[in-house]
Structures are given as structure tokens and as C-alpha cells.
Amino acid sequence: MSPLTLIKMALKALLRNRMRTVLSVLGIVIGVAAVITMVAIGEGSKQSIKDQMTSMGTNAIIIMPNRDRRGGVQMDASNSAAHLEEADLKALKAEAQYIDAISPMISANGQAIVGNNNSPTQLSGVSSDYLTIRNYAIEDGVMFDDEADRMAKVCVIGQSVVKNLFPDTDPIGKTIRYKNIPLKVIGTLKAKGSGDFGQDNDDVIFAPYQTVMRRFNATNEIRTIYANAIGEGYAEKASDEVMTILKERRGWNKPNDPFRIFAQEEMIATMTSTSDMLSLVLTAIAAISLLVGGIGIMNIMYVSVTERTKEIGLRMAIGARGRDILLQFLFESVMISLLGGFIGIALGFGAAQAVKSILNWPTIVSISSVIISFAVCFVTGVFFGWYPARKASRLDPIEALRFE
């Protein structure tokens, strides 16, 4: 019997019991749509996290003192010497071969005030390399010079600060008061958007780090140093080199490291791995509904075989082979599954777009997930339809004709 004939017979059988067919298809539709949607959410989240973290640069490393503090009390007195200072910065610039950009980060908290406008924006003391490390760019004006503007009361501001403090005027040349200290705006930054964890990367005020360190914080201590490795794949070597230089400067011979160094490559890999695991869990949960749909197909096929026992006996009596009966019922099962797959894929696309539009979650429907879902539907139809079809093909024609 030709495949075309089998398809026609399977269609006629399915159309004779429309409601039963619809209910069987519905189980597969829900399963496939759930899988497509969950995979889209997982892929979208993974890509969003990766994009946000790479906005800082894939080659970036962060250096911080390794201090174990609880309730504001330093627990390890041996780490009391483990603080960063300007001499460390100069040593790293001079000696580190795997670093091509480096900048301290000294923060001050307060209100930025211009006339009647104010904004609780953090003031960050940095060097000019910080723009390269964090992928910032000047839009208007200039960046301050590390040597010429060492202690100058100047600043560069982000677009959110421009909107909050200078809504109707050009900020270049204007003055911002921060903790009652005036800072002249000499440049504005191009818009950058949200950061790693949703913070506004445009709500920033950058000033020379010596200015913030001495005029605002009255300290020589640097809390954090940002640096860029010379290229992709060099972050680990750069981290080891930085730790070696800092230890040698202090003659450090204790078993614990005086500093913590975070490589952006490692953080991206860790976050991607966590996101992959979450995607796998979500997909596995959604796949359960696909399994339930497959069991529903098996149940319906069993009922169909029982109801059509006499028909099977009659077809066998006039010459149909067991293989023909097997293929007929197997085609019905596969058609139910594939029809549910087509509808489920379309519904999954729609659900993913709805999640993106309504909940504002990032979603990506990958071609691979569609192909896999379609393949799984075919396998589901064959797997769950095989046993009922095999049972039908092994019926005794005489006993089938006598069936009431």
C-alpha cells in the first residue's frame, strides 16, 4: 500500500472523530508551545546577561583588597596591609606586560546640584583609561588629562545627568556643585544604557581620581582598580601578573592572597553556565507536558483500535497485510503529533513574543529549538503510536470479525 493511500486513510479516520482528534492534538500543542517558550526565555536571558556583562569589555579585570569583614569589623588582621594605593597603580602601569589600560575607581556619594535641580548621582574618580575599559565614549567636549588635570575640579557627565541637571541647556562649561565643591563640566558621554544588573550606566559623573581621592574623600587609599588585558584569552595571565607584582611590592609571603582579582571572561563564563542550567531545567519542566501529550496519543490510539476492531478484521479478510494495518495506525499517530507540532511551534512563537512585549523579558526563538521540537513530535508520534498499531496489526481476522 502506497504512502499516499495510507495518508488519505489516516486523514479520513481522524476526521471521523474530530473532537477526539482535537483533544489529542491539544496535548502535543501545549507541550511543544511550552518547550518553545521556555527555551526562548532561557536563550533570551542568557544573551541579555552576556550582552550586559560584555558592555564592560570581555578583557576587563577588577582588582580589590581581599578583606573579610562582618558587621564592619575586619576579621583577618593579617590583611591590614592589603590596601591599594597610587604607587600600585604606577607599578602596574610600568611593569605589567599583559595590561594595556588601567584606571583606579574612587567613589564619593552625595547630591549633584545645579540651581534648583539636583540628582543623587555617585561621583567616581577615574583616569582617562576608564573610558576604554568600560566602553564609554565622549559625545561632546573633552576627557580630562591624567597629568594636566591631576587635582583639577573638572568632570565628565553621562546623559542621564545631562537630562536631570541640564534639561534645557548645554552643560559644557557649566558648574556642578557636589558636596559644596564646584566641578566644571568639560565633556559629556555618549548614551550607554543599562548595565550588568539593571543600573543606569548614563547616571555617572567622572572626575580625576586625585581630585576625588583628596578633595572629597581625604584619603590616599584606592578601593578598586580596573584594567584591560591586552586581548581575549589573556585575562588569566594578566590576573596572575597583577597579583605577582602587588605581592612583590609588599614582600607578601602569607598563604592567603592580599587581593581579589575578578576576570570578566570568568564572570561571563560563570553567568552563561548558570543561565544554561536554568534553561535546561525550564525545558525539562516544559517537556513533561509533551510527554503527557504523547501518553494521550497512545491512549486515544488504543481506544481507536478497540472501536475499529471489526473494520480491521474486514480489511484483513479481503487481503490487507499486518504491515498495512500497522502503518495505517502509525500514520494516524504521527499525523496527530505533527499537526500538534506545527500548531505548537506557531503558538510558541506567539507566546515568546507576548512574554517579550508584556513582561519585557528578553526572548530568542532559535531555529534549532524549532527543528528539535518538530523532530521530537515525529518521534513522539512513532513511539507512542507503535504499540497500539502493533496490537492492531496482530489481531486475528476471524476473532476481529466476531468482535462486538
Coordinates of C-alpha atoms in Angstrom, one line a residue:
M1 CA 0.0 0.0 0.0
S2 CA 1.5 3.4 -1.1
P3 CA 2.2 6.1 1.5
L4 CA -0.2 8.4 -0.2
T5 CA -3.0 5.9 0.2
L6 CA -2.1 5.5 3.9
I7 CA -2.1 9.2 4.4
K8 CA -5.6 9.5 2.9
M9 CA -6.9 6.7 5.0
A10 CA -5.4 8.2 8.2
L11 CA -7.0 11.6 7.4
K12 CA -10.4 10.0 6.9
A13 CA -10.1 8.2 10.2
L14 CA -9.1 11.3 12.0
L15 CA -11.8 13.4 10.5
R16 CA -14.5 10.9 11.5
N17 CA -13.7 11.6 15.2
R18 CA -12.9 15.3 15.1
M19 CA -13.3 16.0 18.8
R20 CA -11.1 13.1 19.8
T21 CA -8.5 14.2 17.3
V22 CA -8.6 17.8 18.5
L23 CA -8.2 16.7 22.1
S24 CA -5.2 14.5 21.1
V25 CA -3.6 17.3 19.2
L26 CA -4.1 19.8 22.1
G27 CA -1.8 17.8 24.3
I28 CA 1.0 18.0 21.8
V29 CA 0.3 21.7 21.1
I30 CA 0.6 22.6 24.8
G31 CA 3.8 20.6 25.2
V32 CA 5.5 22.0 22.1
A33 CA 4.4 25.6 22.8
A34 CA 5.7 25.3 26.4
V35 CA 9.1 23.9 25.2
I36 CA 9.5 26.6 22.6
T37 CA 8.6 29.4 25.0
M38 CA 10.8 28.1 27.8
V39 CA 13.8 27.7 25.5
A40 CA 13.2 31.2 24.1
I41 CA 13.1 32.7 27.6
G42 CA 16.3 30.8 28.6
E43 CA 18.1 31.8 25.4
G44 CA 17.0 35.4 25.7
S45 CA 18.1 35.6 29.3
K46 CA 21.5 34.1 28.5
Q47 CA 22.1 36.5 25.7
S48 CA 20.9 39.5 27.7
I49 CA 23.2 38.7 30.6
K50 CA 26.1 38.2 28.2
D51 CA 25.5 41.4 26.4
Q52 CA 25.2 43.4 29.6
M53 CA 28.4 41.9 31.0
T54 CA 30.4 42.4 27.8
S55 CA 29.3 46.1 27.8
M56 CA 32.2 46.4 30.3
G57 CA 34.6 44.6 27.9
T58 CA 35.4 41.0 27.7
N59 CA 39.1 41.7 28.6
A60 CA 38.4 43.6 31.8
I61 CA 39.8 42.6 35.2
I62 CA 38.9 44.1 38.6
I63 CA 41.3 44.3 41.5
M64 CA 40.1 44.8 45.0
P65 CA 41.6 44.3 48.6
N66 CA 40.8 40.9 50.0
R67 CA 39.2 41.9 53.2
D68 CA 36.9 39.7 55.2
R69 CA 34.5 42.0 57.0
R70 CA 31.5 41.2 59.1
G71 CA 29.5 43.9 60.7
G72 CA 32.1 46.5 59.7
V73 CA 34.9 44.7 61.7
Q74 CA 37.9 43.3 59.9
M75 CA 38.2 39.6 60.7
D76 CA 41.7 39.0 59.5
A77 CA 44.2 41.4 60.9
S78 CA 47.0 40.0 58.7
N79 CA 45.2 41.7 55.7
S80 CA 45.5 45.1 57.2
A81 CA 48.3 46.0 54.8
A82 CA 46.3 44.8 51.8
H83 CA 45.1 48.1 50.5
L84 CA 45.6 49.7 47.1
E85 CA 47.4 53.0 46.6
E86 CA 48.6 55.2 43.8
A87 CA 52.1 53.6 43.9
D88 CA 50.4 50.3 43.0
L89 CA 48.8 51.9 40.0
K90 CA 52.2 53.3 38.8
A91 CA 53.9 49.9 39.3
L92 CA 51.3 48.1 37.3
K93 CA 51.5 50.6 34.5
A94 CA 55.3 50.3 34.4
E95 CA 55.7 46.5 34.9
A96 CA 52.6 44.7 33.7
Q97 CA 53.0 43.3 30.2
Y98 CA 49.6 41.8 29.8
I99 CA 47.7 45.0 30.6
D100 CA 47.1 47.8 28.1
A101 CA 44.7 50.1 30.1
I102 CA 44.4 50.7 33.8
S103 CA 42.3 53.0 36.0
P104 CA 41.5 53.4 39.7
M105 CA 38.0 53.9 40.9
I106 CA 37.3 56.1 43.9
S107 CA 33.7 56.8 44.7
A108 CA 32.0 59.6 46.7
N109 CA 28.3 59.7 47.5
G110 CA 26.3 62.9 47.6
Q111 CA 23.9 65.2 45.7
A112 CA 24.9 66.8 42.5
I113 CA 23.3 70.3 42.4
V114 CA 22.8 72.8 39.6
G115 CA 20.5 75.7 40.5
N116 CA 17.2 74.2 41.6
N117 CA 17.9 70.8 40.0
N118 CA 19.7 68.0 42.0
S119 CA 20.5 64.4 41.5
P120 CA 21.8 61.7 43.9
T121 CA 24.5 60.6 41.4
Q122 CA 27.6 58.9 42.6
L123 CA 30.9 60.7 41.8
S124 CA 33.6 58.5 40.5
G125 CA 37.3 59.3 40.4
V126 CA 38.9 57.6 37.4
S127 CA 41.7 58.1 34.9
S128 CA 41.2 58.6 31.2
D129 CA 41.8 54.8 30.6
Y130 CA 38.5 54.1 32.4
L131 CA 36.5 55.1 29.3
T132 CA 38.3 52.5 27.2
I133 CA 37.9 49.8 29.8
R134 CA 34.2 50.4 30.3
N135 CA 33.5 51.1 26.6
Y136 CA 32.4 54.7 27.2
A137 CA 32.9 57.4 24.5
I138 CA 32.9 61.2 24.6
E139 CA 30.0 62.8 22.8
D140 CA 30.7 66.5 23.3
G141 CA 33.7 68.3 24.8
V142 CA 36.8 66.5 26.0
M143 CA 38.0 64.0 28.6
F144 CA 40.3 65.3 31.4
D145 CA 44.0 64.7 31.1
D146 CA 45.6 62.5 33.7
E147 CA 48.6 64.7 34.2
A148 CA 47.4 68.2 33.4
D149 CA 44.2 67.8 35.4
R150 CA 45.5 65.8 38.3
M151 CA 43.8 67.8 41.0
A152 CA 41.5 69.9 38.8
K153 CA 37.9 70.5 39.7
V154 CA 36.5 69.3 36.4
C155 CA 34.2 66.4 35.4
V156 CA 32.6 64.5 32.5
I157 CA 29.0 63.5 32.9
G158 CA 26.6 60.9 31.4
Q159 CA 23.4 61.6 29.5
S160 CA 21.1 60.9 32.5
V161 CA 22.9 63.6 34.5
V162 CA 22.5 65.9 31.5
K163 CA 18.8 65.3 31.5
N164 CA 18.4 65.7 35.2
L165 CA 20.6 68.7 35.8
F166 CA 20.7 70.5 32.4
P167 CA 17.4 69.8 30.8
D168 CA 17.3 72.9 28.6
T169 CA 20.9 74.0 28.3
D170 CA 24.3 72.9 27.0
P171 CA 26.2 71.6 30.1
I172 CA 29.7 72.2 28.6
G173 CA 31.4 75.0 30.7
K174 CA 28.7 74.9 33.4
T175 CA 29.4 74.1 37.0
I176 CA 28.0 71.2 39.2
R177 CA 28.2 71.5 43.0
Y178 CA 29.0 68.3 44.7
K179 CA 29.3 68.3 48.5
N180 CA 29.7 72.1 48.1
I181 CA 32.7 71.7 45.8
P182 CA 32.3 73.1 42.3
L183 CA 33.1 70.9 39.3
K184 CA 33.3 72.3 35.9
V185 CA 31.7 70.2 33.1
I186 CA 34.2 69.8 30.3
G187 CA 32.6 66.8 28.5
T188 CA 29.5 64.6 28.1
L189 CA 29.4 60.9 27.4
K190 CA 27.5 59.0 24.7
A191 CA 24.5 57.1 26.0
K192 CA 25.2 53.6 27.1
G193 CA 22.0 52.3 28.6
S194 CA 21.5 49.7 31.4
G195 CA 24.4 47.9 33.0
D196 CA 25.2 44.4 34.3
F197 CA 22.3 44.3 36.8
G198 CA 19.9 47.0 35.6
Q199 CA 21.8 50.0 36.9
D200 CA 21.8 53.2 34.7
N201 CA 25.3 53.5 33.1
D202 CA 24.4 57.0 32.0
D203 CA 23.8 58.3 35.5
V204 CA 27.6 58.9 36.1
I205 CA 29.9 61.8 37.0
F206 CA 33.6 61.2 36.3
A207 CA 36.3 63.4 37.8
P208 CA 40.1 62.9 38.0
Y209 CA 40.8 60.3 40.6
Q210 CA 43.3 62.5 42.5
T211 CA 40.5 65.1 42.9
V212 CA 38.0 62.7 44.3
M213 CA 40.6 60.9 46.5
R214 CA 41.9 64.0 48.2
R215 CA 39.3 66.8 47.9
F216 CA 36.2 64.6 48.5
N217 CA 37.5 61.6 50.5
A218 CA 40.6 62.9 52.1
T219 CA 42.4 59.6 51.7
N220 CA 45.3 58.0 49.8
E221 CA 43.6 54.6 49.6
I222 CA 42.2 53.2 46.3
R223 CA 39.3 50.8 46.7
T224 CA 39.2 49.3 43.2
I225 CA 41.4 49.2 40.2
Y226 CA 40.0 48.4 36.7
A227 CA 42.3 47.1 33.9
N228 CA 42.1 45.7 30.4
A229 CA 44.1 42.6 29.3
I230 CA 45.9 43.0 26.0
G231 CA 43.4 40.7 24.2
E232 CA 41.0 37.9 24.5
G233 CA 42.4 34.9 26.3
Y234 CA 45.0 36.9 28.2
A235 CA 42.8 37.7 31.3
E236 CA 44.2 34.8 33.3
K237 CA 47.8 35.7 32.6
A238 CA 47.1 39.4 33.3
S239 CA 45.4 38.4 36.6
D240 CA 48.4 36.3 37.7
E241 CA 50.8 39.0 36.6
V242 CA 49.0 41.7 38.6
M243 CA 48.9 39.5 41.7
T244 CA 52.6 38.8 41.4
I245 CA 53.5 42.5 41.1
L246 CA 51.4 43.6 44.0
K247 CA 52.7 40.8 46.3
E248 CA 56.3 41.6 45.3
R249 CA 55.8 45.3 46.2
R250 CA 54.7 44.2 49.7
G251 CA 57.1 41.3 50.2
W252 CA 53.9 39.2 50.8
N253 CA 54.7 35.7 52.0
K254 CA 51.5 34.7 53.7
P255 CA 49.4 31.8 52.4
N256 CA 46.3 33.9 51.7
D257 CA 46.2 36.4 48.8
P258 CA 46.1 40.1 49.7
F259 CA 43.8 41.0 46.8
R260 CA 40.9 39.6 44.9
I261 CA 41.1 39.7 41.1
F262 CA 38.0 39.1 39.0
A263 CA 38.3 38.5 35.3
Q264 CA 35.4 39.5 33.1
E265 CA 35.9 36.4 31.0
E266 CA 35.4 34.1 34.1
M267 CA 32.3 36.1 35.2
I268 CA 30.8 35.8 31.7
A269 CA 31.5 32.0 31.6
T270 CA 30.0 31.5 35.1
M271 CA 26.9 33.5 34.3
T272 CA 26.4 31.7 31.0
S273 CA 26.8 28.3 32.7
T274 CA 24.2 29.3 35.3
S275 CA 21.9 30.5 32.6
D276 CA 22.4 27.3 30.6
M277 CA 21.5 25.2 33.7
L278 CA 18.3 27.3 34.2
S279 CA 17.3 26.9 30.6
L280 CA 17.8 23.2 30.9
V281 CA 15.6 23.0 34.0
L282 CA 12.9 25.1 32.4
T283 CA 13.0 23.0 29.2
A284 CA 12.8 19.7 31.2
I285 CA 9.8 21.0 33.1
A286 CA 8.1 22.0 29.8
A287 CA 9.0 18.7 28.2
I288 CA 6.8 16.9 30.8
S289 CA 3.7 18.4 29.2
L290 CA 5.0 17.0 25.8
L291 CA 5.3 13.5 27.5
V292 CA 1.8 13.8 28.8
G293 CA 0.6 14.7 25.3
G294 CA 2.3 11.6 23.9
I295 CA 0.6 9.4 26.5
G296 CA -2.7 11.0 25.5
I297 CA -2.0 9.9 21.8
M298 CA -1.3 6.4 23.0
N299 CA -4.5 6.3 24.9
I300 CA -6.6 7.6 22.0
M301 CA -4.9 5.1 19.6
Y302 CA -5.8 2.2 22.0
V303 CA -9.4 3.4 22.0
S304 CA -9.4 3.7 18.2
V305 CA -8.0 0.2 17.8
T306 CA -10.7 -1.2 20.1
E307 CA -13.5 0.7 18.4
R308 CA -12.3 -0.3 14.9
T309 CA -11.6 -4.0 15.6
K310 CA -14.3 -5.2 13.2
E311 CA -13.0 -2.8 10.5
I312 CA -9.5 -4.2 11.0
G313 CA -10.8 -7.8 10.7
L314 CA -12.8 -6.9 7.5
R315 CA -9.7 -5.4 5.9
M316 CA -7.6 -8.3 6.7
A317 CA -10.2 -10.7 5.4
I318 CA -10.1 -9.0 2.0
G319 CA -6.3 -9.1 1.8
A320 CA -4.8 -6.4 3.9
R321 CA -1.5 -7.4 5.5
G322 CA -0.5 -6.9 9.1
R323 CA 2.1 -4.4 7.9
D324 CA -0.6 -2.3 6.2
I325 CA -2.7 -2.2 9.4
L326 CA 0.5 -1.3 11.4
L327 CA 1.4 1.6 9.0
Q328 CA -2.2 2.9 8.9
F329 CA -2.4 3.4 12.6
L330 CA 1.2 4.5 12.9
F331 CA 0.4 7.2 10.2
E332 CA -2.6 8.4 12.2
S333 CA -0.4 8.7 15.4
V334 CA 2.3 10.6 13.5
M335 CA -0.1 12.9 11.8
I336 CA -1.7 13.8 15.2
S337 CA 1.7 14.5 16.6
L338 CA 3.0 16.5 13.6
L339 CA -0.2 18.6 13.4
G340 CA 0.1 19.4 17.1
G341 CA 3.8 20.2 16.5
F342 CA 3.0 22.7 13.7
I343 CA 0.4 24.5 15.8
G344 CA 2.5 24.3 18.9
I345 CA 5.5 25.9 17.2
A346 CA 3.3 28.8 16.0
L347 CA 1.8 29.2 19.4
G348 CA 5.3 29.1 21.0
F349 CA 6.4 31.9 18.7
G350 CA 3.4 33.9 19.7
A351 CA 3.9 33.2 23.4
A352 CA 7.5 34.2 23.3
Q353 CA 6.6 37.5 21.6
A354 CA 3.9 38.1 24.2
V355 CA 6.3 37.5 27.1
K356 CA 8.8 39.9 25.4
S357 CA 6.1 42.6 24.8
I358 CA 4.0 42.3 28.0
L359 CA 6.6 41.3 30.7
N360 CA 9.5 43.0 28.9
W361 CA 11.6 39.8 29.3
P362 CA 14.2 39.1 26.6
T363 CA 13.3 36.1 24.4
I364 CA 15.1 34.5 21.5
V365 CA 13.4 31.7 19.5
S366 CA 16.2 29.8 17.9
I367 CA 15.9 27.8 14.7
S368 CA 17.5 24.8 16.4
S369 CA 14.7 24.7 19.1
V370 CA 12.1 24.7 16.3
I371 CA 13.8 21.9 14.4
I372 CA 14.3 19.8 17.6
S373 CA 10.7 20.3 18.6
F374 CA 9.5 19.2 15.2
A375 CA 11.8 16.1 15.4
V376 CA 10.6 15.3 18.9
C377 CA 7.0 15.5 17.7
F378 CA 7.7 12.9 14.9
V379 CA 9.5 10.6 17.4
T380 CA 6.6 11.0 19.9
G381 CA 4.1 10.0 17.2
V382 CA 6.1 6.9 16.3
F383 CA 7.0 6.0 19.9
F384 CA 3.5 6.3 21.4
G385 CA 1.7 5.1 18.3
W386 CA 3.8 2.0 17.7
Y387 CA 2.4 -0.3 20.4
P388 CA -1.3 0.3 19.6
A389 CA -0.6 0.0 15.9
R390 CA 1.3 -3.2 16.5
K391 CA -1.6 -4.6 18.6
A392 CA -4.0 -3.8 15.7
S393 CA -1.7 -5.5 13.1
R394 CA -1.6 -8.7 15.2
L395 CA -5.4 -9.2 15.5
D396 CA -6.8 -12.5 14.4
P397 CA -9.1 -11.6 11.4
I398 CA -11.8 -14.2 12.5
E399 CA -11.8 -13.0 16.1
A400 CA -11.9 -9.4 14.9
L401 CA -14.9 -10.0 12.7
R402 CA -16.7 -11.6 15.6
F403 CA -15.9 -8.6 17.9
E404 CA -19.0 -6.7 19.2

